[in-house]
Short mmCIF file of C-alpha atoms in Angstrom, two decimals:
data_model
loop_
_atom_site.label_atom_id
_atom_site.label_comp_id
_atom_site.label_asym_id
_atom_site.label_seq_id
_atom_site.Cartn_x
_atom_site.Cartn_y
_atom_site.Cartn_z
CA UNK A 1 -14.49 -70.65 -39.48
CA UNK A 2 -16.51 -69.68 -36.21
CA UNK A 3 -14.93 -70.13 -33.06
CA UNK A 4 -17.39 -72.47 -31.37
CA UNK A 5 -19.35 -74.50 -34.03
CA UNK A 6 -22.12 -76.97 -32.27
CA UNK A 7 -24.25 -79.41 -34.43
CA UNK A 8 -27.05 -81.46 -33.86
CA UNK A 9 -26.15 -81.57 -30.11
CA UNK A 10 -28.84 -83.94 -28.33
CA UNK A 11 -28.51 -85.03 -24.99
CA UNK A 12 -31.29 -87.16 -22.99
CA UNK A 13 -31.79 -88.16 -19.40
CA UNK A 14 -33.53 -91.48 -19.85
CA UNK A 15 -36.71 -90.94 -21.20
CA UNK A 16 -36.20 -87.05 -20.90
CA UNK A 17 -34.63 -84.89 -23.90
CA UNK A 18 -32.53 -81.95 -22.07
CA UNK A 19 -30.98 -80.29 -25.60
CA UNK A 20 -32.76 -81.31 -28.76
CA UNK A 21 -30.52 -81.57 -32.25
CA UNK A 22 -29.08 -78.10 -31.18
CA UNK A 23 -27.23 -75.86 -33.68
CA UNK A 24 -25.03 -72.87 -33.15
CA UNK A 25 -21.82 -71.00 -34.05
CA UNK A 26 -20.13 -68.36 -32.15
CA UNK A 27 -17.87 -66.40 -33.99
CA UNK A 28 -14.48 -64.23 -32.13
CA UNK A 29 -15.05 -61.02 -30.55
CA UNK A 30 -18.89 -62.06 -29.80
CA UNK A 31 -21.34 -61.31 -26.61
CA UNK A 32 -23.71 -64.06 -27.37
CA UNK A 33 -26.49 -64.65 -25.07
CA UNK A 34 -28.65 -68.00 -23.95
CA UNK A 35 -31.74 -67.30 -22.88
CA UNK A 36 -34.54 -69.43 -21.99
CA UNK A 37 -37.42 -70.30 -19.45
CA UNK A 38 -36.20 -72.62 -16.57
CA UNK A 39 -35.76 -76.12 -17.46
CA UNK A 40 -35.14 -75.13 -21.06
CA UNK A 41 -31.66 -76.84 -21.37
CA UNK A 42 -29.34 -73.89 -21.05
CA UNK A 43 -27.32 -75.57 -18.22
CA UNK A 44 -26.84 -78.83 -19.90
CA UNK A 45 -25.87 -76.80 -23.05
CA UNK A 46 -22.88 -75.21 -20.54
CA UNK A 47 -22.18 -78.44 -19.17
CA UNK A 48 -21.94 -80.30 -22.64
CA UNK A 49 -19.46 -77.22 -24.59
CA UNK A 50 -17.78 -77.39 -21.27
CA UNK A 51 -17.15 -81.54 -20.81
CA UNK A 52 -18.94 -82.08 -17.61
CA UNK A 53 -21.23 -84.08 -19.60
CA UNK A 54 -21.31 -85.86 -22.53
CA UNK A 55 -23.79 -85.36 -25.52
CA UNK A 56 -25.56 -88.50 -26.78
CA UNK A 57 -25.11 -86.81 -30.55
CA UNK A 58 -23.75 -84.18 -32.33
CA UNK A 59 -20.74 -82.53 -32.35
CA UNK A 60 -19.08 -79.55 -30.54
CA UNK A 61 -15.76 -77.87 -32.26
CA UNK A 62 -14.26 -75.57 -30.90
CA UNK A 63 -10.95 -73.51 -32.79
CA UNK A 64 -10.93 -76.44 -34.98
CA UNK A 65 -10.94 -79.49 -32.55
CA UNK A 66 -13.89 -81.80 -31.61
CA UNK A 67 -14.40 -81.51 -27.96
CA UNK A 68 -17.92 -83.37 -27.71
CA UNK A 69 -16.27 -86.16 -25.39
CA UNK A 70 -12.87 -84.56 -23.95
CA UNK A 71 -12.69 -84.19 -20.73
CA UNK A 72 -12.91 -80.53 -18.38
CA UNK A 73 -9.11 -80.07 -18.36
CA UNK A 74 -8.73 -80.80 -21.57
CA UNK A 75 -10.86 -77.97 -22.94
CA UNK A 76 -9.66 -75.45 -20.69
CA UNK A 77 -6.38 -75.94 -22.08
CA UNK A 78 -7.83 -75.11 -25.05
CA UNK A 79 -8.81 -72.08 -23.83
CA UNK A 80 -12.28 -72.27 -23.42
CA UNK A 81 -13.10 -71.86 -19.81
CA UNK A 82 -17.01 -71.73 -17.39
CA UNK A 83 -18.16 -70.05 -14.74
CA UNK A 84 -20.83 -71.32 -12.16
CA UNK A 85 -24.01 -70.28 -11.09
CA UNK A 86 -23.40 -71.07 -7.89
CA UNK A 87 -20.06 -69.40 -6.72
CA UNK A 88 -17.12 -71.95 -6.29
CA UNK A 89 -14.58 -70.30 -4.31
CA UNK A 90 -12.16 -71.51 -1.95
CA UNK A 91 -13.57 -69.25 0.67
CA UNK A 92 -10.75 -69.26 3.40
CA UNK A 93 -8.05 -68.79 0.82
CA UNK A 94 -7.02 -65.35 -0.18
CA UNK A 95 -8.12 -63.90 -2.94
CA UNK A 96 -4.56 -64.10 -5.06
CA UNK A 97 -4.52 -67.61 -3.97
CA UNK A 98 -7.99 -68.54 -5.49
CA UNK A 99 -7.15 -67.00 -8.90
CA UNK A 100 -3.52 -68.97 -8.29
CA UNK A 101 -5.10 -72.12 -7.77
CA UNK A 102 -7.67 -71.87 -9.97
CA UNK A 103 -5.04 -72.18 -12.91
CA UNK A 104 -3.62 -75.16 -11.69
CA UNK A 105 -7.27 -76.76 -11.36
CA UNK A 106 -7.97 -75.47 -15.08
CA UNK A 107 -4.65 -76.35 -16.59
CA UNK A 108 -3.79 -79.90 -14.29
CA UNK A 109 -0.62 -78.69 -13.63
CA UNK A 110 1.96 -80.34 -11.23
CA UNK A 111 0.37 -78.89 -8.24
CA UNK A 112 2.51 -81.20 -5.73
CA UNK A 113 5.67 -80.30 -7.67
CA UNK A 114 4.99 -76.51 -6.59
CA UNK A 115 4.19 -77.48 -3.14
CA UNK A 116 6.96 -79.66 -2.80
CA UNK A 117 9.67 -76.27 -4.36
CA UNK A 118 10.77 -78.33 -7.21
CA UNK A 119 12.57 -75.63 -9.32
CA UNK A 120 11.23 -75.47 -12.30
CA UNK A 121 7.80 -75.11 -10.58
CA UNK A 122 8.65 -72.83 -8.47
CA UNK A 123 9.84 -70.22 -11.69
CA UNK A 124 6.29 -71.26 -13.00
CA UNK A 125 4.63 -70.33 -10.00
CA UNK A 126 6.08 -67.19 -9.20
CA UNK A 127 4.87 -66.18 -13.78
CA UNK A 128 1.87 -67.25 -12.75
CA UNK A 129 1.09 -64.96 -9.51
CA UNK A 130 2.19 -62.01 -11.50
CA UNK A 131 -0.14 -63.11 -13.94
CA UNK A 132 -2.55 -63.40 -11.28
CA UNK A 133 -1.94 -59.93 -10.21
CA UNK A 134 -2.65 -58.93 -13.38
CA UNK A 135 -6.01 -59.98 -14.08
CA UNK A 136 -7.29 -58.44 -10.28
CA UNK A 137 -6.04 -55.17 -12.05
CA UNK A 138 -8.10 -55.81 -14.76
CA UNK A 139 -10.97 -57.53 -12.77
CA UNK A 140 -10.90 -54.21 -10.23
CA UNK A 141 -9.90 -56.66 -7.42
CA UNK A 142 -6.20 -55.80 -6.83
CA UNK A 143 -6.52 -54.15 -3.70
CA UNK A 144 -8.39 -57.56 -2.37
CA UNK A 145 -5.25 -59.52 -3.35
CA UNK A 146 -4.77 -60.73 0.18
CA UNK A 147 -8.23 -60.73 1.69
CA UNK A 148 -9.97 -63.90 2.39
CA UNK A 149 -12.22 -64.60 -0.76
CA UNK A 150 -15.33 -65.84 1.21
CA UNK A 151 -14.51 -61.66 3.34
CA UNK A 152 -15.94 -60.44 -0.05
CA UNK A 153 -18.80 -58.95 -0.70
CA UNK A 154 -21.58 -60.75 -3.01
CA UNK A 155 -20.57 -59.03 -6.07
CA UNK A 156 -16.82 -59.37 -5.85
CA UNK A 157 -16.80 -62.84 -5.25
CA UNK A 158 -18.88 -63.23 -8.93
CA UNK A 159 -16.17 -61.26 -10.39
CA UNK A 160 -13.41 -63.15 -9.01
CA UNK A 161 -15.03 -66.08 -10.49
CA UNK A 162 -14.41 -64.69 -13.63
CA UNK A 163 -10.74 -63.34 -12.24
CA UNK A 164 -9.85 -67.52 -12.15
CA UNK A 165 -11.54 -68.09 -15.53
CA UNK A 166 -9.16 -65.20 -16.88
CA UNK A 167 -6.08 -66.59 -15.64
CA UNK A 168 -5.68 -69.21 -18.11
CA UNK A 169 -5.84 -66.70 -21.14
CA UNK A 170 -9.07 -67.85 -22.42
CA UNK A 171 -10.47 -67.26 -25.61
CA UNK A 172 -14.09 -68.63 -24.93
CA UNK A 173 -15.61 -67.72 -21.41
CA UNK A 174 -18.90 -69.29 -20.63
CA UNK A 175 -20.53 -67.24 -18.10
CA UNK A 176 -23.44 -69.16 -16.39
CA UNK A 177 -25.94 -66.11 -15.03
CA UNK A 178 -23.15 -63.50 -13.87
CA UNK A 179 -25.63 -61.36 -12.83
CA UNK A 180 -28.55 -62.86 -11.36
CA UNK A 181 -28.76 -62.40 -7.81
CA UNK A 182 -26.75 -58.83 -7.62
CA UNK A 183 -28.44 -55.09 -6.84
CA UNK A 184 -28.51 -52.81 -9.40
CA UNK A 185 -25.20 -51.29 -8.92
CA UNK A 186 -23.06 -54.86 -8.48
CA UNK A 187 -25.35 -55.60 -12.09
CA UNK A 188 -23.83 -52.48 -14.04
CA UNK A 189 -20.73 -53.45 -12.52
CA UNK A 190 -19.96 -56.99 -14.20
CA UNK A 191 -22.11 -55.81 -17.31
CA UNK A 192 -19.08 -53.19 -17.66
CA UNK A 193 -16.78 -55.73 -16.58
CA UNK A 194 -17.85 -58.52 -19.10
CA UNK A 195 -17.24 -55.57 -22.11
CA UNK A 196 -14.22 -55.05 -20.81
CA UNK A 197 -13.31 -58.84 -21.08
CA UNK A 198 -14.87 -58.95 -24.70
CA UNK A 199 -13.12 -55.82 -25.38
CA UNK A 200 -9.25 -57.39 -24.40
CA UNK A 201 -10.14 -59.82 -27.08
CA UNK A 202 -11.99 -62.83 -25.37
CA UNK A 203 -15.26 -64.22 -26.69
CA UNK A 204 -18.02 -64.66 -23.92
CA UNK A 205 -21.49 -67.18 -24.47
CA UNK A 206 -23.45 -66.32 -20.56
CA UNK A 207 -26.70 -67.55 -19.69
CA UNK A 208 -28.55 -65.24 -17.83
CA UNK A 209 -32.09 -64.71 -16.22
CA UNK A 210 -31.51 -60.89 -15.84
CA UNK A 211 -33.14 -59.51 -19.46
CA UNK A 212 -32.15 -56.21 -18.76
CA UNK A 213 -28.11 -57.21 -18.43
CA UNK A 214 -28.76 -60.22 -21.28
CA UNK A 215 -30.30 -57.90 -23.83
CA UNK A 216 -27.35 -55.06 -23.12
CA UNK A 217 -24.71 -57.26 -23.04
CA UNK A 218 -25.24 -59.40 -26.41
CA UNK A 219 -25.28 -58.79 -29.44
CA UNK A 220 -27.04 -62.08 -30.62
CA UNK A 221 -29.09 -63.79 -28.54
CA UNK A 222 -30.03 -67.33 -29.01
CA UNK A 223 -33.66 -68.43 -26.74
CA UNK A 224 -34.29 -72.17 -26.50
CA UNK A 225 -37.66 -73.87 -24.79
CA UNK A 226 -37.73 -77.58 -23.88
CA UNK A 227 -34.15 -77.99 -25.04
CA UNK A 228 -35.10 -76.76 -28.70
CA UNK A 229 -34.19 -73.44 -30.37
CA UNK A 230 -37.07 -71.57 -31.09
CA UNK A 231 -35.41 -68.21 -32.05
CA UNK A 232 -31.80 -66.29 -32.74
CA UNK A 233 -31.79 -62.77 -33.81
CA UNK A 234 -29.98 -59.44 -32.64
CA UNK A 235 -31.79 -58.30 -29.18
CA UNK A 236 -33.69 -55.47 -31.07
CA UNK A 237 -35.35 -58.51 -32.95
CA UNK A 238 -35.78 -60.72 -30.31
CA UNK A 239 -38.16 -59.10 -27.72
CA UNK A 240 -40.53 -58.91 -30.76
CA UNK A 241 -40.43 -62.88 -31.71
CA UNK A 242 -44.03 -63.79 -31.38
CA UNK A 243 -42.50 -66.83 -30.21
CA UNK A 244 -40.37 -65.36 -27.60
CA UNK A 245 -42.48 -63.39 -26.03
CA UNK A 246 -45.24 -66.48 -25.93
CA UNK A 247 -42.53 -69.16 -24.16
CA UNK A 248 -40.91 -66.18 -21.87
CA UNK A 249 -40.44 -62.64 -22.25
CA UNK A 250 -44.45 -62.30 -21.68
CA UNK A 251 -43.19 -63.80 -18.38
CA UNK A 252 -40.11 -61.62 -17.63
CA UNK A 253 -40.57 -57.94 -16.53
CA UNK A 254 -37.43 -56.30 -19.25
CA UNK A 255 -36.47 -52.50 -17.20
#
């Protein structure tokens, strides 16, 4: 059974049809990439697997359970867990305090029973700081552990958006255009970053603008236009889809 199964998933703004009778599966251990021309549904798709919207059909299952109408929370529990495209930080905490507080936003923990030193909390909170100190080894953050998040450069504040994803063990980690935006050398560094994730075991769907970093990264890519899939095939495959290259690639320059 696939990880992530999603079936028939439709969703429509009024008289507008974002995602159109959508079908997918994502299987453990995968890179999968979606890909797309602006306004081709990708972000609704994130929102929808992720519970910040609802569909109006279809079905999303993910490691068995229907998730098409639970809520955020609920699914990150799970252990499915999103990144933004726009970076949500809390910019004048430090950087161990983000990743911190990021798992008690994720999880819906007792966050006033830590503040207020009830016991119990206070053993989980001190687990989960080591865990947090943890995944800035394994994000290459650790020596940022007490500098203000919003001090960090461009590039490190992308990867400790995925640092906060990673500190609810995830198993699914939708990454919503890690790269866009970043120089060349920030680029290869969360492309060998994200293989790194995938490598310790955790399955990653990104959407992502950047061809070069998309078409590296996955190993399946999966291209929609106007909220419909027109084409998924290995990268080799896919910058030769007639189709593809028609709705986007002709557009993109691929380096």
């Amino acid at each position: 059974m696939a990880l992530l199964e999603v079936k028939g998933l439709t969703k429509d703004f009024g008289g507008l049809t974002a995602v159109d009778n959508l079908d997918f599966d994502i299987n453990g251990g995968e890179i999968v990439g979606l890909i797309g021309p602006n306004g081709a549904g990708k972000t609704t798709v994130f929102n929808l697997i992720s519970g910040f919207s609802h569909p109006t059909s279809g079905t999303i299952i993910f490691k068995g359970h229907k998730i098409s109408h639970s809520k955020p929370h609920v699914i990150a529990a799970l252990g499915l867990v999103r990144t933004f495209q726009e970076i949500t930080l809390f910019k004048k905490q430090t950087v161990i305090e983000n990743v911190v507080m990021g798992h008690y936003l994720q999880r819906r923990r007792s966050l006033l029973a830590s503040v207020l030193g009830i016991r119990p909390a206070r053993i989980e909170e001190e687990e989960i700081r080591q865990r947090a100190r943890e995944v800035l080894e394994r994000t290459g953050l650790a020596r940022f552990e007490n500098a203000l998040a919003g001090s960090l450069p461009f590039g490190h504040q992308r990867a400790l958006g995925v640092a906060i994803g990673l500190s609810v063990n995830p198993f699914l980690m939708l990454l919503d255009e890690p790269v866009t935006g970043m120089n060349a050398e920030e680029a290869e560094t969360m492309m060998d970053l994200i293989r790194d994730v995938c490598d310790q075991g955790i399955t990653i769907l990104l959407v992502e603008h950047h061809m070069k970093a998309a078409l590296g990264l996955c190993s399946r890519v999966i291209v929609l236009n106007f909220g419909k899939k027109i084409a998924e095939d290995v990268p080799q495959r896919i910058v030769e889809n007639k189709d593809v290259i028609e709705t986007y690639l002709g557009t993109e320059e691929i380096e």
